[in-house]
Amino acid sequence: MIRRNVDLSRANTLGLPCRAERFLATDDIATTRDALRQAVERDWPLTVLGGGSNLVLQPWLPGLALKPTFADLRFEEVGEGDVLVHAGAGLNWHALVEALAARDLWGIENLALIPGHVGAAPIQNIGAYGVELADVLEQVHLLHLEDGQETVLDREECAFGYRDSVFKHALENRVVITRLVLRVSPQARPRLDYGDLAARLPARPCASDVVAAVSAVRREKLPDPKVLGNAGSFFKNPVVSSGHAQALLERHPTMPHFPLANGGVKLAAGWLIDQCGLKGLREGHVGTHERQALVLVHHGGGSAAELLALARHVIEEVQARFDVALEQEPRLMGRAAR
Ligand code: EPU
């Protein structure tokens, strides 16, 4: 049943105050189709909500907010020992990571403890510790807003990039993701190049060992959204030309930098913000995290407007000091007033 005027302040990990004009949570395809038909007929803008962990919600969300809660999980053994995992969009991502590790299936263990739902993972192509969803994704099942048709996209059609996909562009607010299919493997294939991950593990770790080590690293660096409102990294790591990177390195020889195959150089947004003296900043009800400057936090009682003002301040400081443009990562939704 579609509910009206629903409080979403607990449905976003930043804990920002927001009300949805209409809200529906469903794990039924026919009900989802019916809601999409109504949205088209009555001209309701559609917002699809997952775990709310990569959103900046403004106070009023007009139209229909739809939360898919499909929770099916099925394992299919295929050739070469691989396993296809069919996972409903409404499953908690970390619960899926744990379910695979418990079966010693390898592929997403480095993506442990990322908040949010399975269905949201392809939107920003979640990534951490040297792995991203695109490495294991086979298919995305979805329903189209215009005609309720169910289609299946393969990996190429998702146009994955760094924190990017077709779901942020051509298909934004036009589809409801119902299920993912991931290809994972019972063959051990640990990817432990990041930081001191390998040093935290035994010589032959099982997948659950990697989940535990990655979770420990995340707990050390990143705030738990249940304790302190946040949406993970608030900015993407920027890519600059090699000439620009070289000039910055002359001034800052210890600057973290990662040359890319296309000739660009990726910089660490957290380091840039930190160098501006903005780590652990608090302005009113919002601030930057004390251990990871890239994460903006909401201490409670604040608003999207306050958070966005802080984000602008951070962007301006980094621009002025390094001539680097930071780009916001979480998606902005809703509007300031009814
Ligand atoms: N750094 C600082 N000060 C800070 C933060 C970072 O000096 O306040 C330095 C670190 O010492 C390190 C470098 O910057 O040398 C990179 O920091 P870190 O390893 O913490 O990773 P990141 O590039 O800041 C990215 C992802 C994270 C992901 C980690 C690990 C983005 C935007 N963020 O962060 O993803 O967990 O790598 O793979 O790509 C997220 O998307 O929400 C997220 C948390």
mmCIF file of C-alpha atoms and ligand atoms in Angstrom:
data_model
loop_
_atom_site.group_PDB
_atom_site.id
_atom_site.type_symbol
_atom_site.label_atom_id
_atom_site.label_comp_id
_atom_site.label_asym_id
_atom_site.label_seq_id
_atom_site.Cartn_x
_atom_site.Cartn_y
_atom_site.Cartn_z
ATOM 1 C CA MET A 1 0.000 0.000 0.000
ATOM 2 C CA ILE A 2 1.290 3.440 -0.903
ATOM 3 C CA ARG A 3 1.598 5.566 2.250
ATOM 4 C CA ARG A 4 1.530 9.346 2.249
ATOM 5 C CA ASN A 5 3.746 11.934 3.921
ATOM 6 C CA VAL A 6 6.245 9.413 5.294
ATOM 7 C CA ASP A 7 9.215 10.329 7.500
ATOM 8 C CA LEU A 8 12.479 9.187 5.854
ATOM 9 C CA SER A 9 14.896 10.564 8.448
ATOM 10 C CA ARG A 10 15.713 7.008 9.545
ATOM 11 C CA ALA A 11 15.828 5.746 5.975
ATOM 12 C CA ASN A 12 19.025 7.658 5.097
ATOM 13 C CA THR A 13 22.336 6.983 6.826
ATOM 14 C CA LEU A 14 23.128 10.701 7.069
ATOM 15 C CA GLY A 15 20.003 10.954 9.246
ATOM 16 C CA LEU A 16 18.840 14.095 7.457
ATOM 17 C CA PRO A 17 15.231 15.174 7.969
ATOM 18 C CA CYS A 18 13.073 14.310 4.965
ATOM 19 C CA ARG A 19 9.448 13.461 4.235
ATOM 20 C CA ALA A 20 8.303 11.567 1.161
ATOM 21 C CA GLU A 21 5.060 12.627 -0.464
ATOM 22 C CA ARG A 22 4.341 8.932 -1.137
ATOM 23 C CA PHE A 23 6.238 5.830 -0.081
ATOM 24 C CA LEU A 24 5.960 2.180 -0.989
ATOM 25 C CA ALA A 25 8.126 -0.728 0.190
ATOM 26 C CA THR A 26 7.453 -3.925 -1.724
ATOM 27 C CA ASP A 27 8.947 -7.300 -2.641
ATOM 28 C CA ASP A 28 6.296 -8.069 -5.206
ATOM 29 C CA ILE A 29 6.820 -7.522 -8.944
ATOM 30 C CA ALA A 30 3.102 -6.998 -9.717
ATOM 31 C CA THR A 31 2.788 -4.402 -6.931
ATOM 32 C CA THR A 32 5.933 -2.643 -8.176
ATOM 33 C CA ARG A 33 4.567 -2.582 -11.747
ATOM 34 C CA ASP A 34 1.251 -1.204 -10.542
ATOM 35 C CA ALA A 35 3.026 1.578 -8.590
ATOM 36 C CA LEU A 36 5.149 2.453 -11.641
ATOM 37 C CA ARG A 37 2.016 2.620 -13.812
ATOM 38 C CA GLN A 38 0.379 5.011 -11.339
ATOM 39 C CA ALA A 39 3.547 7.138 -11.205
ATOM 40 C CA VAL A 40 3.552 7.504 -15.000
ATOM 41 C CA GLU A 41 -0.217 8.171 -15.243
ATOM 42 C CA ARG A 42 -0.234 10.730 -12.462
ATOM 43 C CA ASP A 43 3.103 12.300 -13.274
ATOM 44 C CA TRP A 44 4.739 11.465 -9.935
ATOM 45 C CA PRO A 45 8.548 11.784 -10.069
ATOM 46 C CA LEU A 46 10.065 8.436 -9.058
ATOM 47 C CA THR A 47 12.816 7.997 -6.483
ATOM 48 C CA VAL A 48 14.097 4.492 -5.851
ATOM 49 C CA LEU A 49 15.500 4.042 -2.350
ATOM 50 C CA GLY A 50 17.917 1.343 -1.257
ATOM 51 C CA GLY A 51 19.577 1.387 2.134
ATOM 52 C CA GLY A 52 19.826 5.198 1.890
ATOM 53 C CA SER A 53 23.589 5.117 2.404
ATOM 54 C CA ASN A 54 24.657 7.134 -0.628
ATOM 55 C CA LEU A 55 22.053 9.897 -0.606
ATOM 56 C CA VAL A 56 21.751 13.480 0.478
ATOM 57 C CA LEU A 57 18.025 13.856 1.121
ATOM 58 C CA GLN A 58 16.552 17.324 1.102
ATOM 59 C CA PRO A 59 13.486 17.979 3.286
ATOM 60 C CA TRP A 60 10.772 17.153 0.732
ATOM 61 C CA LEU A 61 10.706 14.227 -1.683
ATOM 62 C CA PRO A 62 7.833 14.776 -4.111
ATOM 63 C CA GLY A 63 6.111 12.015 -6.109
ATOM 64 C CA LEU A 64 6.736 8.380 -5.228
ATOM 65 C CA ALA A 65 9.618 6.966 -3.190
ATOM 66 C CA LEU A 66 9.836 3.256 -3.922
ATOM 67 C CA LYS A 67 11.849 0.864 -1.794
ATOM 68 C CA PRO A 68 12.311 -2.585 -3.363
ATOM 69 C CA THR A 69 12.637 -5.246 -0.665
ATOM 70 C CA PHE A 70 13.181 -8.349 -2.854
ATOM 71 C CA ALA A 71 15.170 -10.677 -0.611
ATOM 72 C CA ASP A 72 15.593 -13.847 -2.677
ATOM 73 C CA LEU A 73 19.012 -15.525 -2.708
ATOM 74 C CA ARG A 74 19.907 -18.452 -4.947
ATOM 75 C CA PHE A 75 23.186 -20.168 -5.848
ATOM 76 C CA GLU A 76 23.702 -21.731 -9.266
ATOM 77 C CA GLU A 77 26.760 -23.838 -9.997
ATOM 78 C CA VAL A 78 28.094 -23.258 -13.501
ATOM 79 C CA GLY A 79 31.112 -24.427 -15.517
ATOM 80 C CA GLU A 80 34.714 -24.041 -14.332
ATOM 81 C CA GLY A 81 33.566 -24.370 -10.740
ATOM 82 C CA ASP A 82 32.149 -20.846 -10.719
ATOM 83 C CA VAL A 83 28.922 -20.056 -8.909
ATOM 84 C CA LEU A 84 26.310 -17.559 -10.048
ATOM 85 C CA VAL A 85 24.671 -15.790 -7.128
ATOM 86 C CA HIS A 86 21.168 -14.457 -7.780
ATOM 87 C CA ALA A 87 20.555 -11.848 -5.084
ATOM 88 C CA GLY A 88 17.428 -9.741 -4.517
ATOM 89 C CA ALA A 89 17.845 -5.963 -4.553
ATOM 90 C CA GLY A 90 16.513 -5.546 -1.024
ATOM 91 C CA LEU A 91 19.134 -7.728 0.678
ATOM 92 C CA ASN A 92 21.633 -5.965 2.903
ATOM 93 C CA TRP A 93 24.957 -5.840 1.015
ATOM 94 C CA HIS A 94 27.143 -6.857 3.948
ATOM 95 C CA ALA A 95 24.798 -9.762 4.786
ATOM 96 C CA LEU A 96 25.380 -10.997 1.219
ATOM 97 C CA VAL A 97 29.162 -10.610 1.645
ATOM 98 C CA GLU A 98 28.962 -12.707 4.824
ATOM 99 C CA ALA A 99 26.700 -15.331 3.227
ATOM 100 C CA LEU A 100 29.225 -15.885 0.411
ATOM 101 C CA ALA A 101 32.228 -15.914 2.742
ATOM 102 C CA ALA A 102 30.481 -18.487 4.947
ATOM 103 C CA ARG A 103 30.402 -20.767 1.859
ATOM 104 C CA ASP A 104 34.055 -19.815 1.130
ATOM 105 C CA LEU A 105 33.041 -18.279 -2.183
ATOM 106 C CA TRP A 106 35.494 -15.615 -3.391
ATOM 107 C CA GLY A 107 34.757 -12.370 -5.223
ATOM 108 C CA ILE A 108 33.224 -9.724 -2.946
ATOM 109 C CA GLU A 109 35.049 -10.264 0.369
ATOM 110 C CA ASN A 110 36.977 -6.964 -0.056
ATOM 111 C CA LEU A 111 33.617 -5.164 -0.243
ATOM 112 C CA ALA A 112 32.750 -6.094 3.357
ATOM 113 C CA LEU A 113 30.900 -3.637 5.585
ATOM 114 C CA ILE A 114 29.880 -1.281 2.771
ATOM 115 C CA PRO A 115 26.509 -0.001 3.948
ATOM 116 C CA GLY A 116 23.438 -0.227 1.734
ATOM 117 C CA HIS A 117 21.344 -2.674 -0.232
ATOM 118 C CA VAL A 118 22.323 -5.053 -3.022
ATOM 119 C CA GLY A 119 20.184 -3.179 -5.563
ATOM 120 C CA ALA A 120 22.072 0.070 -5.010
ATOM 121 C CA ALA A 121 25.523 -1.487 -5.496
ATOM 122 C CA PRO A 122 25.623 -1.119 -9.308
ATOM 123 C CA ILE A 123 24.474 2.507 -9.282
ATOM 124 C CA GLN A 124 27.807 3.816 -7.998
ATOM 125 C CA ASN A 125 29.706 0.611 -8.811
ATOM 126 C CA ILE A 126 30.718 0.196 -5.159
ATOM 127 C CA GLY A 127 34.422 -0.335 -4.679
ATOM 128 C CA ALA A 128 36.980 -0.690 -1.918
ATOM 129 C CA TYR A 129 40.412 -2.207 -1.250
ATOM 130 C CA GLY A 130 41.213 -2.888 -4.905
ATOM 131 C CA VAL A 131 37.898 -4.504 -5.910
ATOM 132 C CA GLU A 132 34.743 -3.087 -7.439
ATOM 133 C CA LEU A 133 31.343 -4.573 -8.142
ATOM 134 C CA ALA A 134 32.008 -4.527 -11.907
ATOM 135 C CA ASP A 135 34.691 -7.214 -11.347
ATOM 136 C CA VAL A 136 32.049 -9.810 -10.417
ATOM 137 C CA LEU A 137 28.777 -8.534 -11.832
ATOM 138 C CA GLU A 138 27.174 -10.630 -14.591
ATOM 139 C CA GLN A 139 23.662 -9.192 -14.859
ATOM 140 C CA VAL A 140 21.289 -6.591 -13.485
ATOM 141 C CA HIS A 141 17.558 -7.408 -13.614
ATOM 142 C CA LEU A 142 15.281 -4.389 -13.694
ATOM 143 C CA LEU A 143 11.796 -3.059 -14.352
ATOM 144 C CA HIS A 144 11.324 -0.025 -16.586
ATOM 145 C CA LEU A 145 9.272 2.886 -15.337
ATOM 146 C CA GLU A 146 7.603 3.691 -18.702
ATOM 147 C CA ASP A 147 6.131 0.292 -19.489
ATOM 148 C CA GLY A 148 6.797 -2.007 -16.503
ATOM 149 C CA GLN A 149 8.840 -4.317 -18.761
ATOM 150 C CA GLU A 150 11.442 -6.518 -17.123
ATOM 151 C CA THR A 151 14.853 -6.512 -18.811
ATOM 152 C CA VAL A 152 18.288 -7.843 -18.043
ATOM 153 C CA LEU A 153 21.465 -5.818 -18.583
ATOM 154 C CA ASP A 154 24.835 -7.491 -18.850
ATOM 155 C CA ARG A 155 28.009 -5.924 -17.474
ATOM 156 C CA GLU A 156 28.909 -4.039 -20.668
ATOM 157 C CA GLU A 157 25.468 -2.456 -20.850
ATOM 158 C CA CYS A 158 25.905 -1.084 -17.318
ATOM 159 C CA ALA A 159 28.750 1.203 -18.567
ATOM 160 C CA PHE A 160 30.624 0.920 -15.293
ATOM 161 C CA GLY A 161 33.331 3.428 -14.395
ATOM 162 C CA TYR A 162 34.881 4.625 -11.157
ATOM 163 C CA ARG A 163 31.829 5.262 -8.896
ATOM 164 C CA ASP A 164 29.765 5.474 -12.073
ATOM 165 C CA SER A 165 27.289 3.537 -14.236
ATOM 166 C CA VAL A 166 24.431 3.938 -16.702
ATOM 167 C CA PHE A 167 22.117 4.122 -13.662
ATOM 168 C CA LYS A 168 23.526 7.595 -12.867
ATOM 169 C CA HIS A 169 22.931 8.755 -16.454
ATOM 170 C CA ALA A 170 20.565 7.409 -19.148
ATOM 171 C CA LEU A 171 18.619 5.204 -16.717
ATOM 172 C CA GLU A 172 18.557 7.556 -13.724
ATOM 173 C CA ASN A 173 15.127 7.450 -12.017
ATOM 174 C CA ARG A 174 13.803 5.376 -14.923
ATOM 175 C CA VAL A 175 14.271 1.820 -13.655
ATOM 176 C CA VAL A 176 13.827 -0.264 -10.534
ATOM 177 C CA ILE A 177 16.622 -2.788 -9.996
ATOM 178 C CA THR A 178 15.125 -6.044 -8.727
ATOM 179 C CA ARG A 179 18.033 -8.488 -8.673
ATOM 180 C CA LEU A 180 21.772 -8.851 -9.372
ATOM 181 C CA VAL A 181 23.610 -11.876 -10.674
ATOM 182 C CA LEU A 182 27.237 -12.125 -9.508
ATOM 183 C CA ARG A 183 29.887 -14.612 -10.608
ATOM 184 C CA VAL A 184 31.970 -15.852 -7.678
ATOM 185 C CA SER A 185 34.396 -18.715 -7.242
ATOM 186 C CA PRO A 186 35.211 -21.443 -4.719
ATOM 187 C CA GLN A 187 38.884 -21.071 -5.787
ATOM 188 C CA ALA A 188 40.781 -18.902 -3.312
ATOM 189 C CA ARG A 189 41.832 -15.670 -5.002
ATOM 190 C CA PRO A 190 42.663 -13.144 -2.298
ATOM 191 C CA ARG A 191 43.395 -9.585 -3.449
ATOM 192 C CA LEU A 192 45.415 -8.085 -0.637
ATOM 193 C CA ASP A 193 47.511 -5.378 -2.302
ATOM 194 C CA TYR A 194 45.786 -2.514 -0.512
ATOM 195 C CA GLY A 195 47.609 -0.969 2.470
ATOM 196 C CA ASP A 196 48.466 -3.407 5.226
ATOM 197 C CA LEU A 197 45.647 -5.848 4.464
ATOM 198 C CA ALA A 198 48.039 -8.742 3.796
ATOM 199 C CA ALA A 199 49.869 -8.076 7.084
ATOM 200 C CA ARG A 200 46.614 -8.510 8.988
ATOM 201 C CA LEU A 201 45.990 -11.991 7.549
ATOM 202 C CA PRO A 202 47.371 -15.533 7.806
ATOM 203 C CA ALA A 203 49.362 -16.890 4.836
ATOM 204 C CA ARG A 204 46.353 -18.765 3.419
ATOM 205 C CA PRO A 205 43.303 -16.823 4.492
ATOM 206 C CA CYS A 206 39.768 -18.071 3.928
ATOM 207 C CA ALA A 207 37.197 -15.627 2.548
ATOM 208 C CA SER A 208 35.824 -14.988 6.056
ATOM 209 C CA ASP A 209 39.323 -13.995 7.242
ATOM 210 C CA VAL A 210 39.430 -11.340 4.504
ATOM 211 C CA VAL A 211 35.938 -10.115 5.451
ATOM 212 C CA ALA A 212 37.109 -9.781 9.062
ATOM 213 C CA ALA A 213 40.326 -7.919 8.115
ATOM 214 C CA VAL A 214 38.571 -5.509 5.731
ATOM 215 C CA SER A 215 35.867 -4.895 8.337
ATOM 216 C CA ALA A 216 38.543 -4.099 10.924
ATOM 217 C CA VAL A 217 40.232 -1.578 8.598
ATOM 218 C CA ARG A 218 36.909 0.087 7.845
ATOM 219 C CA ARG A 219 35.964 0.277 11.542
ATOM 220 C CA GLU A 220 39.287 1.968 12.281
ATOM 221 C CA LYS A 221 38.903 4.613 9.558
ATOM 222 C CA LEU A 222 35.238 5.123 8.835
ATOM 223 C CA PRO A 223 32.398 6.188 11.129
ATOM 224 C CA ASP A 224 29.549 3.700 11.737
ATOM 225 C CA PRO A 225 26.413 5.335 10.302
ATOM 226 C CA LYS A 226 24.400 3.864 13.200
ATOM 227 C CA VAL A 227 26.486 5.992 15.560
ATOM 228 C CA LEU A 228 27.353 9.050 13.462
ATOM 229 C CA GLY A 229 25.377 10.067 10.362
ATOM 230 C CA ASN A 230 27.403 9.815 7.145
ATOM 231 C CA ALA A 231 27.242 8.650 3.532
ATOM 232 C CA GLY A 232 30.786 7.301 3.210
ATOM 233 C CA SER A 233 33.128 9.231 0.920
ATOM 234 C CA PHE A 234 31.421 12.506 0.119
ATOM 235 C CA PHE A 235 33.669 13.276 -2.879
ATOM 236 C CA LYS A 236 35.169 11.158 -5.637
ATOM 237 C CA ASN A 237 38.922 10.886 -5.817
ATOM 238 C CA PRO A 238 39.780 13.438 -8.536
ATOM 239 C CA VAL A 239 41.776 12.698 -11.677
ATOM 240 C CA VAL A 240 44.190 15.362 -12.937
ATOM 241 C CA SER A 241 46.628 15.566 -15.870
ATOM 242 C CA SER A 242 50.130 14.190 -15.316
ATOM 243 C CA GLY A 243 51.523 17.749 -15.703
ATOM 244 C CA HIS A 244 49.243 19.017 -12.946
ATOM 245 C CA ALA A 245 50.163 16.079 -10.703
ATOM 246 C CA GLN A 246 53.873 16.685 -11.355
ATOM 247 C CA ALA A 247 53.554 20.348 -10.369
ATOM 248 C CA LEU A 248 51.741 19.396 -7.161
ATOM 249 C CA LEU A 249 54.333 16.714 -6.349
ATOM 250 C CA GLU A 250 57.121 19.291 -6.552
ATOM 251 C CA ARG A 251 55.406 21.214 -3.777
ATOM 252 C CA HIS A 252 54.142 18.131 -1.888
ATOM 253 C CA PRO A 253 56.515 15.187 -2.530
ATOM 254 C CA THR A 254 54.560 12.848 -0.201
ATOM 255 C CA MET A 255 51.192 13.430 -1.898
ATOM 256 C CA PRO A 256 49.402 10.079 -2.559
ATOM 257 C CA HIS A 257 48.945 9.677 -6.333
ATOM 258 C CA PHE A 258 47.964 6.816 -8.611
ATOM 259 C CA PRO A 259 48.881 7.033 -12.328
ATOM 260 C CA LEU A 260 46.078 5.651 -14.547
ATOM 261 C CA ALA A 261 46.317 3.765 -17.843
ATOM 262 C CA ASN A 262 44.820 6.747 -19.736
ATOM 263 C CA GLY A 263 47.678 9.060 -18.670
ATOM 264 C CA GLY A 264 45.726 10.847 -15.941
ATOM 265 C CA VAL A 265 46.673 10.701 -12.270
ATOM 266 C CA LYS A 266 44.172 9.945 -9.509
ATOM 267 C CA LEU A 267 44.656 11.909 -6.284
ATOM 268 C CA ALA A 268 43.310 11.149 -2.800
ATOM 269 C CA ALA A 269 40.519 13.622 -2.047
ATOM 270 C CA GLY A 270 40.844 12.817 1.677
ATOM 271 C CA TRP A 271 44.507 13.850 1.646
ATOM 272 C CA LEU A 272 43.765 17.106 -0.223
ATOM 273 C CA ILE A 273 41.019 18.035 2.268
ATOM 274 C CA ASP A 274 43.215 17.027 5.193
ATOM 275 C CA GLN A 275 46.057 19.254 3.878
ATOM 276 C CA CYS A 276 43.653 22.193 3.874
ATOM 277 C CA GLY A 277 43.364 21.691 7.639
ATOM 278 C CA LEU A 278 39.746 20.588 7.361
ATOM 279 C CA LYS A 279 39.896 17.130 8.968
ATOM 280 C CA GLY A 280 37.735 16.917 12.081
ATOM 281 C CA LEU A 281 36.144 20.279 11.323
ATOM 282 C CA ARG A 282 32.792 20.976 12.944
ATOM 283 C CA GLU A 283 30.430 23.657 11.674
ATOM 284 C CA GLY A 284 27.076 23.696 13.467
ATOM 285 C CA HIS A 285 25.485 20.263 13.199
ATOM 286 C CA VAL A 286 27.796 18.945 10.476
ATOM 287 C CA GLY A 287 31.501 18.401 9.919
ATOM 288 C CA THR A 288 34.262 16.223 8.490
ATOM 289 C CA HIS A 289 35.215 12.962 10.157
ATOM 290 C CA GLU A 290 38.169 13.119 12.522
ATOM 291 C CA ARG A 291 39.930 10.082 10.977
ATOM 292 C CA GLN A 292 38.949 10.432 7.288
ATOM 293 C CA ALA A 293 38.488 13.964 5.971
ATOM 294 C CA LEU A 294 36.667 12.662 2.880
ATOM 295 C CA VAL A 295 33.651 11.662 4.968
ATOM 296 C CA LEU A 296 31.212 14.420 5.880
ATOM 297 C CA VAL A 297 29.261 13.706 9.056
ATOM 298 C CA HIS A 298 25.963 14.841 10.523
ATOM 299 C CA HIS A 299 26.001 15.133 14.314
ATOM 300 C CA GLY A 300 22.196 15.396 14.472
ATOM 301 C CA GLY A 301 19.766 18.285 14.332
ATOM 302 C CA GLY A 302 21.145 19.576 11.012
ATOM 303 C CA SER A 303 19.845 19.723 7.463
ATOM 304 C CA ALA A 304 20.842 19.012 3.884
ATOM 305 C CA ALA A 305 21.338 22.762 3.377
ATOM 306 C CA GLU A 306 23.934 22.880 6.169
ATOM 307 C CA LEU A 307 25.725 19.828 4.820
ATOM 308 C CA LEU A 308 25.771 21.181 1.265
ATOM 309 C CA ALA A 309 27.158 24.507 2.518
ATOM 310 C CA LEU A 310 29.986 22.610 4.217
ATOM 311 C CA ALA A 311 30.588 20.611 1.019
ATOM 312 C CA ARG A 312 30.847 23.882 -0.947
ATOM 313 C CA HIS A 313 33.339 25.223 1.592
ATOM 314 C CA VAL A 314 35.492 22.087 1.255
ATOM 315 C CA ILE A 315 35.332 22.261 -2.563
ATOM 316 C CA GLU A 316 36.373 25.937 -2.522
ATOM 317 C CA GLU A 317 39.301 25.372 -0.164
ATOM 318 C CA VAL A 318 40.670 22.462 -2.217
ATOM 319 C CA GLN A 319 40.185 24.419 -5.425
ATOM 320 C CA ALA A 320 41.997 27.468 -4.031
ATOM 321 C CA ARG A 321 44.913 25.522 -2.624
ATOM 322 C CA PHE A 322 45.458 22.772 -5.225
ATOM 323 C CA ASP A 323 43.505 23.944 -8.292
ATOM 324 C CA VAL A 324 41.643 20.614 -8.159
ATOM 325 C CA ALA A 325 37.865 20.349 -8.583
ATOM 326 C CA LEU A 326 36.199 17.895 -6.203
ATOM 327 C CA GLU A 327 32.983 16.255 -7.324
ATOM 328 C CA GLN A 328 30.258 15.187 -4.899
ATOM 329 C CA GLU A 329 29.684 11.437 -4.771
ATOM 330 C CA PRO A 330 26.346 10.788 -2.928
ATOM 331 C CA ARG A 331 23.273 11.634 -4.975
ATOM 332 C CA LEU A 332 21.238 14.684 -4.077
ATOM 333 C CA MET A 333 17.504 14.010 -3.943
ATOM 334 C CA GLY A 334 14.320 15.891 -3.190
ATOM 335 C CA ARG A 335 13.927 19.615 -2.753
ATOM 336 C CA ALA A 336 14.267 22.253 -0.076
ATOM 337 C CA ALA A 337 10.527 22.858 0.454
ATOM 338 C CA ARG A 338 7.107 21.550 -0.616
HETATM 339 N N1 EPU B 1 44.383 10.470 3.623
HETATM 340 C C1 EPU B 1 44.821 11.505 4.408
HETATM 341 N N2 EPU B 1 43.933 12.136 5.222
HETATM 342 C C2 EPU B 1 42.627 11.796 5.286
HETATM 343 C C3 EPU B 1 42.157 10.742 4.479
HETATM 344 C C4 EPU B 1 43.060 10.086 3.647
HETATM 345 O O1 EPU B 1 45.999 11.849 4.372
HETATM 346 O O2 EPU B 1 41.868 12.426 6.039
HETATM 347 C C5 EPU B 1 45.325 9.749 2.765
HETATM 348 C C6 EPU B 1 45.595 8.341 3.286
HETATM 349 O O3 EPU B 1 46.621 8.312 4.230
HETATM 350 C C7 EPU B 1 45.959 7.593 2.010
HETATM 351 C C8 EPU B 1 45.121 8.288 0.939
HETATM 352 O O4 EPU B 1 44.766 9.561 1.474
HETATM 353 O O5 EPU B 1 47.315 7.799 1.704
HETATM 354 C C9 EPU B 1 43.889 7.477 0.562
HETATM 355 O O6 EPU B 1 43.074 7.265 1.713
HETATM 356 P P1 EPU B 1 42.260 5.888 1.955
HETATM 357 O O7 EPU B 1 43.169 4.735 1.755
HETATM 358 O O8 EPU B 1 41.528 6.007 3.226
HETATM 359 O O9 EPU B 1 41.245 5.782 0.742
HETATM 360 P P2 EPU B 1 40.402 6.886 -0.019
HETATM 361 O O10 EPU B 1 40.996 7.036 -1.401
HETATM 362 O O11 EPU B 1 40.249 8.098 0.803
HETATM 363 C C10 EPU B 1 38.773 5.211 -1.210
HETATM 364 C C11 EPU B 1 37.293 5.082 -1.371
HETATM 365 C C12 EPU B 1 36.671 4.461 -0.141
HETATM 366 C C13 EPU B 1 37.293 3.086 0.077
HETATM 367 C C14 EPU B 1 38.820 3.261 0.231
HETATM 368 C C15 EPU B 1 39.526 1.933 0.296
HETATM 369 C C16 EPU B 1 36.607 6.853 -2.886
HETATM 370 C C17 EPU B 1 35.927 8.177 -3.039
HETATM 371 N N3 EPU B 1 36.704 6.390 -1.639
HETATM 372 O O12 EPU B 1 38.986 6.147 -0.151
HETATM 373 O O13 EPU B 1 35.287 4.298 -0.406
HETATM 374 O O14 EPU B 1 36.765 2.455 1.227
HETATM 375 O O15 EPU B 1 39.350 3.946 -0.927
HETATM 376 O O16 EPU B 1 39.501 1.317 -0.949
HETATM 377 O O17 EPU B 1 37.017 6.266 -3.879
HETATM 378 C C18 EPU B 1 33.101 5.223 -0.158
HETATM 379 O O18 EPU B 1 33.039 5.252 -1.393
HETATM 380 O O19 EPU B 1 32.148 5.611 0.547
HETATM 381 C C19 EPU B 1 34.328 4.765 0.483
HETATM 382 C C20 EPU B 1 34.487 4.823 1.795
#
